[in-house]
mmCIF file of C-alpha atoms in Angstrom:
data_model
loop_
_atom_site.group_PDB
_atom_site.id
_atom_site.type_symbol
_atom_site.label_atom_id
_atom_site.label_comp_id
_atom_site.label_asym_id
_atom_site.label_seq_id
_atom_site.Cartn_x
_atom_site.Cartn_y
_atom_site.Cartn_z
ATOM 1 C CA MET S 11 152.730 112.225 94.488
ATOM 2 C CA ASP S 12 150.728 112.839 97.643
ATOM 3 C CA SER S 13 149.083 109.448 97.444
ATOM 4 C CA LEU S 14 152.465 107.840 96.897
ATOM 5 C CA LEU S 15 153.721 109.491 100.068
ATOM 6 C CA HIS S 16 150.598 108.308 101.866
ATOM 7 C CA TRP S 17 151.194 104.731 100.749
ATOM 8 C CA THR S 18 154.811 104.789 101.827
ATOM 9 C CA GLU S 19 153.748 106.061 105.220
ATOM 10 C CA GLN S 20 151.279 103.172 105.493
ATOM 11 C CA LEU S 21 153.627 100.486 104.264
ATOM 12 C CA LEU S 22 156.736 101.475 106.152
ATOM 13 C CA PRO S 23 155.545 100.382 109.623
ATOM 14 C CA VAL S 24 154.163 97.123 108.192
ATOM 15 C CA ALA S 25 157.446 96.294 106.484
ATOM 16 C CA GLY S 26 159.516 97.490 109.454
ATOM 17 C CA TRP S 27 157.662 95.709 112.263
ATOM 18 C CA THR S 28 157.236 92.555 110.202
ATOM 19 C CA ALA S 29 160.954 92.443 109.374
ATOM 20 C CA LEU S 30 161.854 93.065 113.013
ATOM 21 C CA THR S 31 159.462 90.326 114.226
ATOM 22 C CA VAL S 32 160.728 87.756 111.721
ATOM 23 C CA GLY S 33 164.335 88.797 112.370
ATOM 24 C CA PHE S 34 164.059 88.440 116.161
ATOM 25 C CA TYR S 35 162.226 85.137 115.714
ATOM 26 C CA LEU S 36 165.004 83.730 113.514
ATOM 27 C CA LEU S 37 167.636 85.026 115.919
ATOM 28 C CA ALA S 38 165.814 83.499 118.895
ATOM 29 C CA LYS S 39 165.560 80.178 117.070
ATOM 30 C CA ARG S 40 169.270 80.184 116.366
ATOM 31 C CA VAL S 41 170.062 81.021 119.983
ATOM 32 C CA TYR S 42 167.796 78.200 121.154
ATOM 33 C CA ARG S 43 169.430 75.718 118.812
ATOM 34 C CA ARG S 44 172.806 76.687 120.262
ATOM 35 C CA TRP S 45 171.859 76.705 123.954
ATOM 36 C CA SER S 46 168.744 74.589 124.545
ATOM 37 C CA ARG S 47 167.501 76.022 127.834
ATOM 38 C CA TRP S 48 163.729 76.084 128.343
ATOM 39 C CA TRP S 49 163.777 79.791 129.276
ATOM 40 C CA LEU S 50 165.494 80.515 125.949
ATOM 41 C CA MET S 51 162.448 79.245 124.012
ATOM 42 C CA PRO S 52 161.921 81.388 120.879
ATOM 43 C CA LEU S 53 158.378 82.145 122.033
ATOM 44 C CA ALA S 54 159.803 83.810 125.140
ATOM 45 C CA VAL S 55 162.920 85.464 123.716
ATOM 46 C CA ALA S 56 161.493 86.967 120.497
ATOM 47 C CA PRO S 57 158.590 88.795 122.205
ATOM 48 C CA ALA S 58 160.926 90.036 124.939
ATOM 49 C CA LEU S 59 163.303 91.537 122.343
ATOM 50 C CA LEU S 60 160.346 93.070 120.492
ATOM 51 C CA MET S 61 158.977 94.625 123.669
ATOM 52 C CA ILE S 62 162.331 96.237 124.306
ATOM 53 C CA ALA S 63 162.327 97.555 120.718
ATOM 54 C CA VAL S 64 158.774 98.932 121.007
ATOM 55 C CA LEU S 65 159.572 100.684 124.286
ATOM 56 C CA ALA S 66 162.957 101.960 123.070
ATOM 57 C CA LEU S 67 161.342 103.473 119.955
ATOM 58 C CA HIS S 68 158.605 105.114 122.114
ATOM 59 C CA GLU S 69 155.938 103.295 120.156
ATOM 60 C CA SER S 70 152.823 101.590 121.524
ATOM 61 C CA TYR S 71 151.256 98.137 121.282
ATOM 62 C CA ARG S 72 148.751 99.581 118.795
ATOM 63 C CA ASP S 73 151.509 100.833 116.492
ATOM 64 C CA TYR S 74 153.168 97.449 116.647
ATOM 65 C CA ILE S 75 150.012 95.437 115.941
ATOM 66 C CA ARG S 76 149.102 97.728 113.031
ATOM 67 C CA GLY S 77 152.472 96.757 111.542
ATOM 68 C CA ALA S 78 152.954 93.088 112.414
ATOM 69 C CA GLY S 79 149.451 91.991 113.471
ATOM 70 C CA TRP S 80 148.824 90.338 110.111
ATOM 71 C CA LEU S 81 151.297 87.598 111.123
ATOM 72 C CA MET S 82 148.722 86.340 113.631
ATOM 73 C CA LEU S 83 146.314 85.807 110.729
ATOM 74 C CA MET S 84 148.713 83.151 109.432
ATOM 75 C CA LEU S 85 147.514 80.900 112.266
ATOM 76 C CA GLY S 86 144.539 80.340 109.921
ATOM 77 C CA PRO S 87 146.475 78.570 107.128
ATOM 78 C CA ALA S 88 148.586 76.926 109.870
ATOM 79 C CA THR S 89 145.363 75.329 111.139
ATOM 80 C CA VAL S 90 144.640 74.106 107.599
ATOM 81 C CA ALA S 91 148.128 72.568 107.521
ATOM 82 C CA PHE S 92 147.133 70.132 110.307
ATOM 83 C CA ALA S 93 144.945 68.344 107.750
ATOM 84 C CA VAL S 94 148.050 66.648 106.307
ATOM 85 C CA PRO S 95 149.446 64.898 109.436
ATOM 86 C CA ILE S 96 145.918 64.065 110.593
ATOM 87 C CA TYR S 97 145.170 62.486 107.217
ATOM 88 C CA GLU S 98 148.415 60.541 107.262
ATOM 89 C CA GLN S 99 147.685 59.096 110.712
ATOM 90 C CA ARG S 100 144.049 58.283 109.934
ATOM 91 C CA ALA S 101 144.416 54.555 110.676
ATOM 92 C CA LEU S 102 145.757 55.302 114.156
ATOM 93 C CA ILE S 103 143.035 57.857 114.807
ATOM 94 C CA ARG S 104 140.269 55.561 113.604
ATOM 95 C CA ARG S 105 141.489 52.925 116.022
ATOM 96 C CA TYR S 106 142.064 55.065 119.095
ATOM 97 C CA TRP S 107 139.486 57.863 118.854
ATOM 98 C CA PRO S 108 137.477 56.729 121.919
ATOM 99 C CA VAL S 109 140.619 56.829 124.059
ATOM 100 C CA LEU S 110 141.572 60.263 122.739
ATOM 101 C CA LEU S 111 138.058 61.579 123.318
ATOM 102 C CA VAL S 112 138.064 60.438 126.956
ATOM 103 C CA GLY S 113 141.483 62.033 127.452
ATOM 104 C CA MET S 114 140.374 65.305 125.869
ATOM 105 C CA VAL S 115 137.227 65.607 127.941
ATOM 106 C CA ALA S 116 139.138 64.808 131.151
ATOM 107 C CA GLY S 117 141.910 67.268 130.244
ATOM 108 C CA SER S 118 139.546 70.097 129.291
ATOM 109 C CA ALA S 119 137.483 69.661 132.434
ATOM 110 C CA THR S 120 140.674 69.773 134.516
ATOM 111 C CA ALA S 121 141.860 72.923 132.710
ATOM 112 C CA VAL S 122 138.641 74.779 133.423
ATOM 113 C CA ALA S 123 138.255 73.529 137.006
ATOM 114 C CA VAL S 124 141.844 74.275 138.093
ATOM 115 C CA SER S 125 141.933 77.706 136.408
ATOM 116 C CA TRP S 126 138.621 78.730 137.916
ATOM 117 C CA GLY S 127 139.442 77.328 141.339
ATOM 118 C CA LEU S 128 142.853 78.985 141.650
ATOM 119 C CA ALA S 129 141.644 82.288 140.144
ATOM 120 C CA SER S 130 138.814 82.393 142.693
ATOM 121 C CA LEU S 131 141.230 81.488 145.488
ATOM 122 C CA PHE S 132 143.449 84.437 144.509
ATOM 123 C CA GLY S 133 140.404 86.693 144.292
ATOM 124 C CA LEU S 134 140.886 87.720 140.658
ATOM 125 C CA ASP S 135 137.991 89.689 139.189
ATOM 126 C CA GLU S 136 135.432 88.032 136.972
ATOM 127 C CA SER S 137 136.573 89.269 133.546
ATOM 128 C CA LEU S 138 140.113 88.101 134.330
ATOM 129 C CA ARG S 139 138.859 84.722 135.568
ATOM 130 C CA LEU S 140 136.781 84.233 132.422
ATOM 131 C CA SER S 141 139.724 85.288 130.238
ATOM 132 C CA LEU S 142 141.849 82.580 131.877
ATOM 133 C CA LEU S 143 139.405 79.738 131.249
ATOM 134 C CA PRO S 144 140.055 78.992 127.553
ATOM 135 C CA ARG S 145 143.846 79.374 127.782
ATOM 136 C CA SER S 146 144.764 75.761 127.059
ATOM 137 C CA ILE S 147 143.169 75.757 123.584
ATOM 138 C CA SER S 148 144.780 77.314 120.506
ATOM 139 C CA THR S 149 144.508 81.056 119.881
ATOM 140 C CA PRO S 150 141.718 81.339 117.270
ATOM 141 C CA PHE S 151 139.431 79.041 119.260
ATOM 142 C CA ALA S 152 140.380 80.572 122.570
ATOM 143 C CA MET S 153 139.605 84.113 121.430
ATOM 144 C CA GLU S 154 136.245 82.911 120.118
ATOM 145 C CA VAL S 155 135.391 81.188 123.394
ATOM 146 C CA SER S 156 136.656 84.115 125.474
ATOM 147 C CA ALA S 157 134.379 86.553 123.634
ATOM 148 C CA ASP S 158 131.466 84.117 124.017
ATOM 149 C CA ILE S 159 131.781 83.698 127.764
ATOM 150 C CA GLY S 160 132.457 87.364 128.524
ATOM 151 C CA GLY S 161 136.250 87.400 128.844
ATOM 152 C CA LEU S 162 138.672 89.774 127.128
ATOM 153 C CA PRO S 163 139.934 88.128 123.888
ATOM 154 C CA ASP S 164 143.244 90.032 123.715
ATOM 155 C CA LEU S 165 144.090 89.040 127.291
ATOM 156 C CA THR S 166 143.133 85.461 126.533
ATOM 157 C CA ALA S 167 145.559 85.517 123.579
ATOM 158 C CA VAL S 168 148.361 86.436 125.982
ATOM 159 C CA PHE S 169 147.397 83.653 128.413
ATOM 160 C CA VAL S 170 147.173 81.173 125.549
ATOM 161 C CA VAL S 171 150.693 82.017 124.416
ATOM 162 C CA MET S 172 152.050 81.897 127.991
ATOM 163 C CA THR S 173 150.406 78.488 128.396
ATOM 164 C CA GLY S 174 152.024 77.315 125.174
ATOM 165 C CA VAL S 175 155.508 78.487 126.149
ATOM 166 C CA LEU S 176 155.319 77.090 129.664
ATOM 167 C CA GLY S 177 153.475 73.974 128.504
ATOM 168 C CA ALA S 178 156.050 73.006 125.904
ATOM 169 C CA ALA S 179 158.750 73.404 128.574
ATOM 170 C CA LEU S 180 156.762 71.686 131.359
ATOM 171 C CA GLY S 181 155.880 68.870 128.965
ATOM 172 C CA ASP S 182 159.427 67.563 129.022
ATOM 173 C CA VAL S 183 159.485 67.663 132.833
ATOM 174 C CA VAL S 184 156.143 65.868 133.150
ATOM 175 C CA LEU S 185 157.094 63.267 130.543
ATOM 176 C CA ALA S 186 160.252 62.535 132.494
ATOM 177 C CA TRP S 187 158.261 62.031 135.717
ATOM 178 C CA LEU S 188 155.059 60.313 134.619
ATOM 179 C CA PRO S 189 155.126 56.623 133.653
ATOM 180 C CA VAL S 190 153.619 57.185 130.175
ATOM 181 C CA ARG S 191 154.825 54.670 127.648
ATOM 182 C CA SER S 192 152.451 55.112 124.738
ATOM 183 C CA ALA S 193 153.098 57.678 122.020
ATOM 184 C CA LEU S 194 149.359 58.313 122.107
ATOM 185 C CA ALA S 195 149.475 59.547 125.699
ATOM 186 C CA ARG S 196 152.576 61.673 125.070
ATOM 187 C CA GLY S 197 150.945 63.339 122.056
ATOM 188 C CA ALA S 198 147.642 63.893 123.846
ATOM 189 C CA LEU S 199 149.422 65.419 126.854
ATOM 190 C CA LEU S 200 151.132 68.046 124.696
ATOM 191 C CA GLY S 201 148.143 68.707 122.431
ATOM 192 C CA VAL S 202 145.547 69.147 125.170
ATOM 193 C CA ALA S 203 147.708 71.131 127.597
ATOM 194 C CA ALA S 204 149.889 73.254 125.304
ATOM 195 C CA HIS S 205 148.074 73.516 121.911
ATOM 196 C CA GLY S 206 150.268 74.854 119.056
ATOM 197 C CA ALA S 207 153.526 75.200 120.944
ATOM 198 C CA GLY S 208 153.027 71.762 122.495
ATOM 199 C CA THR S 209 152.249 70.301 119.082
ATOM 200 C CA ALA S 210 155.422 71.805 117.639
ATOM 201 C CA ARG S 211 157.330 70.132 120.489
ATOM 202 C CA ALA S 212 155.474 66.856 119.898
ATOM 203 C CA HIS S 213 156.505 66.876 116.229
ATOM 204 C CA GLN S 214 160.107 67.044 117.450
ATOM 205 C CA ILE S 215 159.584 64.015 119.722
ATOM 206 C CA GLY S 216 158.110 61.820 116.985
ATOM 207 C CA PRO S 217 155.681 61.645 114.031
ATOM 208 C CA VAL S 218 152.932 59.802 115.941
ATOM 209 C CA GLU S 219 153.201 62.180 118.908
ATOM 210 C CA GLY S 220 153.043 65.146 116.531
ATOM 211 C CA SER S 221 149.980 63.960 114.628
ATOM 212 C CA VAL S 222 148.116 62.978 117.771
ATOM 213 C CA ALA S 223 148.925 66.345 119.370
ATOM 214 C CA GLY S 224 147.786 68.214 116.250
ATOM 215 C CA LEU S 225 144.528 66.301 116.037
ATOM 216 C CA VAL S 226 143.810 66.571 119.727
ATOM 217 C CA MET S 227 144.606 70.293 119.702
ATOM 218 C CA VAL S 228 142.065 70.937 116.961
ATOM 219 C CA LEU S 229 139.415 68.705 118.531
ATOM 220 C CA VAL S 230 139.861 70.208 121.998
ATOM 221 C CA GLY S 231 139.405 73.652 120.461
ATOM 222 C CA LEU S 232 136.256 72.479 118.730
ATOM 223 C CA LEU S 233 134.965 70.809 121.869
ATOM 224 C CA ASN S 234 135.459 74.014 123.837
ATOM 225 C CA VAL S 235 133.774 76.217 121.228
ATOM 226 C CA CYS S 236 130.757 73.903 121.342
ATOM 227 C CA LEU S 237 130.710 73.681 125.134
ATOM 228 C CA ALA S 238 131.390 77.377 125.832
ATOM 229 C CA PRO S 239 127.737 78.312 126.408
ATOM 230 C CA LEU S 240 127.425 75.417 128.883
ATOM 231 C CA LEU S 241 130.673 76.455 130.528
ATOM 232 C CA VAL S 242 129.552 80.000 131.143
ATOM 233 C CA SER S 243 126.282 78.971 132.779
ATOM 234 C CA ALA S 244 128.210 76.549 134.985
ATOM 235 C CA ALA S 245 130.669 79.312 135.907
ATOM 236 C CA ARG S 246 127.848 81.739 136.718
ATOM 237 C CA LEU S 247 126.201 79.074 138.849
ATOM 238 C CA ALA S 248 129.447 78.395 140.713
ATOM 239 C CA ALA S 249 129.930 82.123 141.265
ATOM 240 C CA GLY S 250 126.431 82.287 142.746
ATOM 241 C CA MET J 2 148.126 64.613 74.611
ATOM 242 C CA THR J 3 149.888 67.931 75.112
ATOM 243 C CA ALA J 4 147.235 69.002 77.593
ATOM 244 C CA HIS J 5 147.817 65.765 79.428
ATOM 245 C CA ALA J 6 151.578 66.318 79.488
ATOM 246 C CA LEU J 7 151.027 69.879 80.680
ATOM 247 C CA ALA J 8 148.836 68.696 83.541
ATOM 248 C CA ARG J 9 151.539 66.208 84.486
ATOM 249 C CA GLN J 10 154.211 68.893 84.477
ATOM 250 C CA LEU J 11 151.980 71.074 86.624
ATOM 251 C CA ARG J 12 151.444 68.287 89.125
ATOM 252 C CA ILE J 13 155.172 67.663 89.399
ATOM 253 C CA ALA J 14 155.831 71.382 89.901
ATOM 254 C CA LEU J 15 153.141 71.447 92.577
ATOM 255 C CA ARG J 16 154.704 68.556 94.422
ATOM 256 C CA ARG J 17 158.112 70.257 94.413
ATOM 257 C CA SER J 18 157.294 73.865 95.175
ATOM 258 C CA ARG J 19 156.871 74.732 98.822
ATOM 259 C CA LEU J 20 155.809 78.274 97.972
ATOM 260 C CA VAL J 21 152.940 77.150 95.739
ATOM 261 C CA GLN J 22 151.784 74.757 98.468
ATOM 262 C CA ILE J 23 151.881 77.523 101.051
ATOM 263 C CA GLY J 24 149.726 79.547 98.668
ATOM 264 C CA LEU J 25 147.294 76.640 98.385
ATOM 265 C CA LEU J 26 146.974 76.382 102.172
ATOM 266 C CA VAL J 27 146.318 80.133 102.360
ATOM 267 C CA GLY J 28 143.678 79.595 99.662
ATOM 268 C CA PHE J 29 141.951 76.935 101.792
ATOM 269 C CA TRP J 30 141.986 79.303 104.748
ATOM 270 C CA LEU J 31 140.537 82.214 102.732
ATOM 271 C CA ALA J 32 137.803 79.951 101.381
ATOM 272 C CA GLY J 33 137.052 78.865 104.953
ATOM 273 C CA GLU J 34 136.859 82.490 106.088
ATOM 274 C CA ALA J 35 134.474 83.254 103.224
ATOM 275 C CA VAL J 36 132.222 80.346 104.205
ATOM 276 C CA VAL J 37 132.217 81.492 107.851
ATOM 277 C CA ARG J 38 131.323 85.080 106.819
ATOM 278 C CA LEU J 39 128.535 83.922 104.536
ATOM 279 C CA THR J 40 126.958 81.369 106.863
ATOM 280 C CA GLY J 41 127.681 82.927 110.248
ATOM 281 C CA LEU J 42 129.153 79.673 111.616
ATOM 282 C CA PRO J 43 130.675 80.240 115.086
ATOM 283 C CA LEU J 44 133.961 78.586 114.011
ATOM 284 C CA PRO J 45 137.376 79.920 112.983
ATOM 285 C CA GLY J 46 137.787 80.020 109.184
ATOM 286 C CA GLY J 47 141.012 78.008 109.394
ATOM 287 C CA LEU J 48 139.079 75.087 110.859
ATOM 288 C CA VAL J 49 136.539 75.110 108.026
ATOM 289 C CA GLY J 50 139.475 75.220 105.582
ATOM 290 C CA MET J 51 141.069 72.268 107.383
ATOM 291 C CA ALA J 52 137.840 70.274 107.189
ATOM 292 C CA ALA J 53 137.672 70.991 103.448
ATOM 293 C CA ALA J 54 141.304 69.941 102.978
ATOM 294 C CA LEU J 55 140.702 66.726 104.952
ATOM 295 C CA ALA J 56 137.600 65.962 102.863
ATOM 296 C CA LEU J 57 139.566 66.450 99.623
ATOM 297 C CA LEU J 58 142.454 64.301 100.903
ATOM 298 C CA GLY J 59 140.051 61.620 102.085
ATOM 299 C CA SER J 60 138.164 61.501 98.789
ATOM 300 C CA GLY J 61 141.426 61.172 96.858
ATOM 301 C CA LEU J 62 140.827 64.368 94.839
ATOM 302 C CA VAL J 63 143.952 65.922 96.390
ATOM 303 C CA ARG J 64 147.043 63.887 97.188
ATOM 304 C CA ALA J 65 148.937 64.417 100.445
ATOM 305 C CA GLY J 66 152.067 65.195 98.415
ATOM 306 C CA THR J 67 150.339 68.264 96.979
ATOM 307 C CA LEU J 68 150.181 69.882 100.421
ATOM 308 C CA ARG J 69 152.864 68.127 102.465
ATOM 309 C CA ARG J 70 155.828 70.459 101.969
ATOM 310 C CA GLY J 71 153.745 73.586 102.569
ATOM 311 C CA ALA J 72 152.093 71.998 105.591
ATOM 312 C CA ASN J 73 155.434 70.975 107.082
ATOM 313 C CA TRP J 74 156.669 74.557 106.707
ATOM 314 C CA PHE J 75 153.625 75.960 108.520
ATOM 315 C CA LEU J 76 153.926 73.393 111.318
ATOM 316 C CA ALA J 77 157.639 74.076 111.766
ATOM 317 C CA GLU J 78 157.350 77.882 111.807
ATOM 318 C CA MET J 79 154.001 78.179 113.580
ATOM 319 C CA LEU J 80 155.528 79.726 116.689
ATOM 320 C CA LEU J 81 156.357 82.883 114.680
ATOM 321 C CA PHE J 82 152.642 83.607 114.281
ATOM 322 C CA PHE J 83 152.139 83.546 118.055
ATOM 323 C CA VAL J 84 154.831 86.143 118.695
ATOM 324 C CA PRO J 85 152.785 89.346 118.041
ATOM 325 C CA ALA J 86 150.043 88.131 120.424
ATOM 326 C CA VAL J 87 152.433 88.184 123.368
ATOM 327 C CA LEU J 88 153.021 91.910 123.010
ATOM 328 C CA ALA J 89 149.489 92.573 124.264
ATOM 329 C CA VAL J 90 151.190 92.453 127.676
ATOM 330 C CA LEU J 91 152.357 96.001 126.908
ATOM 331 C CA ASN J 92 148.748 97.127 127.273
ATOM 332 C CA HIS J 93 148.466 95.419 130.642
ATOM 333 C CA ARG J 94 151.249 96.793 132.805
ATOM 334 C CA GLU J 95 149.314 95.655 135.891
ATOM 335 C CA PHE J 96 150.667 92.150 135.193
ATOM 336 C CA LEU J 97 154.174 93.224 136.109
ATOM 337 C CA GLY J 98 153.432 92.873 139.840
ATOM 338 C CA LEU J 99 151.793 90.363 142.186
ATOM 339 C CA LEU J 100 148.907 89.817 139.768
ATOM 340 C CA GLY J 101 151.341 88.624 137.118
ATOM 341 C CA LEU J 102 152.885 86.129 139.551
ATOM 342 C CA GLN J 103 149.440 84.828 140.527
ATOM 343 C CA ILE J 104 148.507 84.354 136.878
ATOM 344 C CA LEU J 105 151.816 82.633 136.210
ATOM 345 C CA LEU J 106 151.147 80.270 139.102
ATOM 346 C CA ILE J 107 147.627 79.520 137.832
ATOM 347 C CA ILE J 108 148.986 78.748 134.373
ATOM 348 C CA VAL J 109 151.818 76.538 135.640
ATOM 349 C CA LEU J 110 149.687 74.562 138.109
ATOM 350 C CA GLY J 111 146.771 74.352 135.677
ATOM 351 C CA THR J 112 148.994 73.112 132.878
ATOM 352 C CA LEU J 113 150.663 70.508 135.108
ATOM 353 C CA ALA J 114 147.257 69.234 136.230
ATOM 354 C CA VAL J 115 145.920 69.065 132.670
ATOM 355 C CA MET J 116 149.014 67.196 131.498
ATOM 356 C CA ALA J 117 148.898 64.650 134.297
ATOM 357 C CA VAL J 118 145.158 63.995 133.930
ATOM 358 C CA THR J 119 145.223 63.762 130.123
ATOM 359 C CA ALA J 120 148.296 61.546 129.890
ATOM 360 C CA LEU J 121 147.233 59.179 132.671
ATOM 361 C CA THR J 122 143.684 58.891 131.293
ATOM 362 C CA VAL J 123 144.918 58.007 127.803
ATOM 363 C CA GLU J 124 147.626 55.708 129.150
ATOM 364 C CA LEU J 125 145.233 53.788 131.404
ATOM 365 C CA CYS J 126 142.632 53.495 128.630
ATOM 366 C CA CYS J 127 145.339 52.077 126.370
ATOM 367 C CA ARG J 128 146.524 49.591 128.979
ATOM 368 C CA TRP J 129 142.999 48.406 129.722
ATOM 369 C CA GLY J 130 142.471 47.988 126.014
ATOM 370 C CA ILE J 131 139.550 50.390 125.672
ATOM 371 C CA GLY J 132 139.127 51.350 122.037
ATOM 372 C CA GLY J 133 142.078 49.233 121.012
ATOM 373 C CA HIS J 134 139.923 46.196 120.126
ATOM 374 C CA GLY J 135 141.088 44.503 123.312
ATOM 375 C CA GLN J 136 144.695 44.346 122.203
ATOM 376 C CA PRO J 137 147.540 45.805 124.211
ATOM 377 C CA SER J 138 148.844 49.089 122.858
ATOM 378 C CA ALA J 139 151.168 48.735 119.912
ATOM 379 C CA LEU J 140 152.481 52.204 120.548
ATOM 380 C CA ASP J 141 154.895 51.556 123.394
#
């Protein structure tokens, strides 16, 4: 009887916070479908509603994550899911991989340089600056890189998500302004700059854009994990 | 004969059921995590699972139809799995002031710069025919 009570106590927050997270997400999606404003993006609205709920119930971030944190683990199988569109666009990728590689390296270098430059300009402290560096790659990679280079992984996760939300919205603006005609460039733009959220947007624009964004997102993450040790020595050198 | 028919039935069920395919993708991920734990690779388990899935698709052992419906579901609902990460802001109330605005500015400007550089690099490479076997891009 006691153990049953114990189990209920353990399961209740998991069920409750998970249901609330999924519920707010579905609601936010419906709202966005009705009024498509960029600031109504589900990735902005759902967390905002949840934050209000957490604060209203006098709970903490730790209570919430203990309940709904397992949802973040599902980014693992979501990464596996990219195998399908990548496989289906293999002919395209085989043909254009040098172009995509050049774009990825240029984009990643820009991400690191601009983040570091502006963060230094604003006088942010070192752990914050390092946490900002891997923000344009997808969460699992970014947290890995952040830990490697001496940033704070949970902060990096927040920056990654902010980058995704803003990136998916900014993507439309940039695509309207820049003279990019090829689907390859449109996909790469969203995949390199706005990882998962950008890729989701790219899938809405078209199948080629979506596959390219998914591939590029994964490869940029990989590239950054491999280059992280180099990155940190460069950053240290720049910091003097 | 019956075993053959059973295998056929199973394959058809697999191609229809989104839930089973979602389970399969989770299986790939768990296997990837196990490999990462055992070997100490500095990679996310999901990536190892993806590499395994790609290898199986490429070798023809697994057909794309076996994973497609599950994969499409994950790709469509992926944003849900990012939602809990955002709440970490609750632990960092210092972001509610000037610091938050500075970080926002860094992210916006950084993202714009990355987008412009990436898109223009790829676009110019395509136009100059690098990697496209000298042909103009067929992707206009």
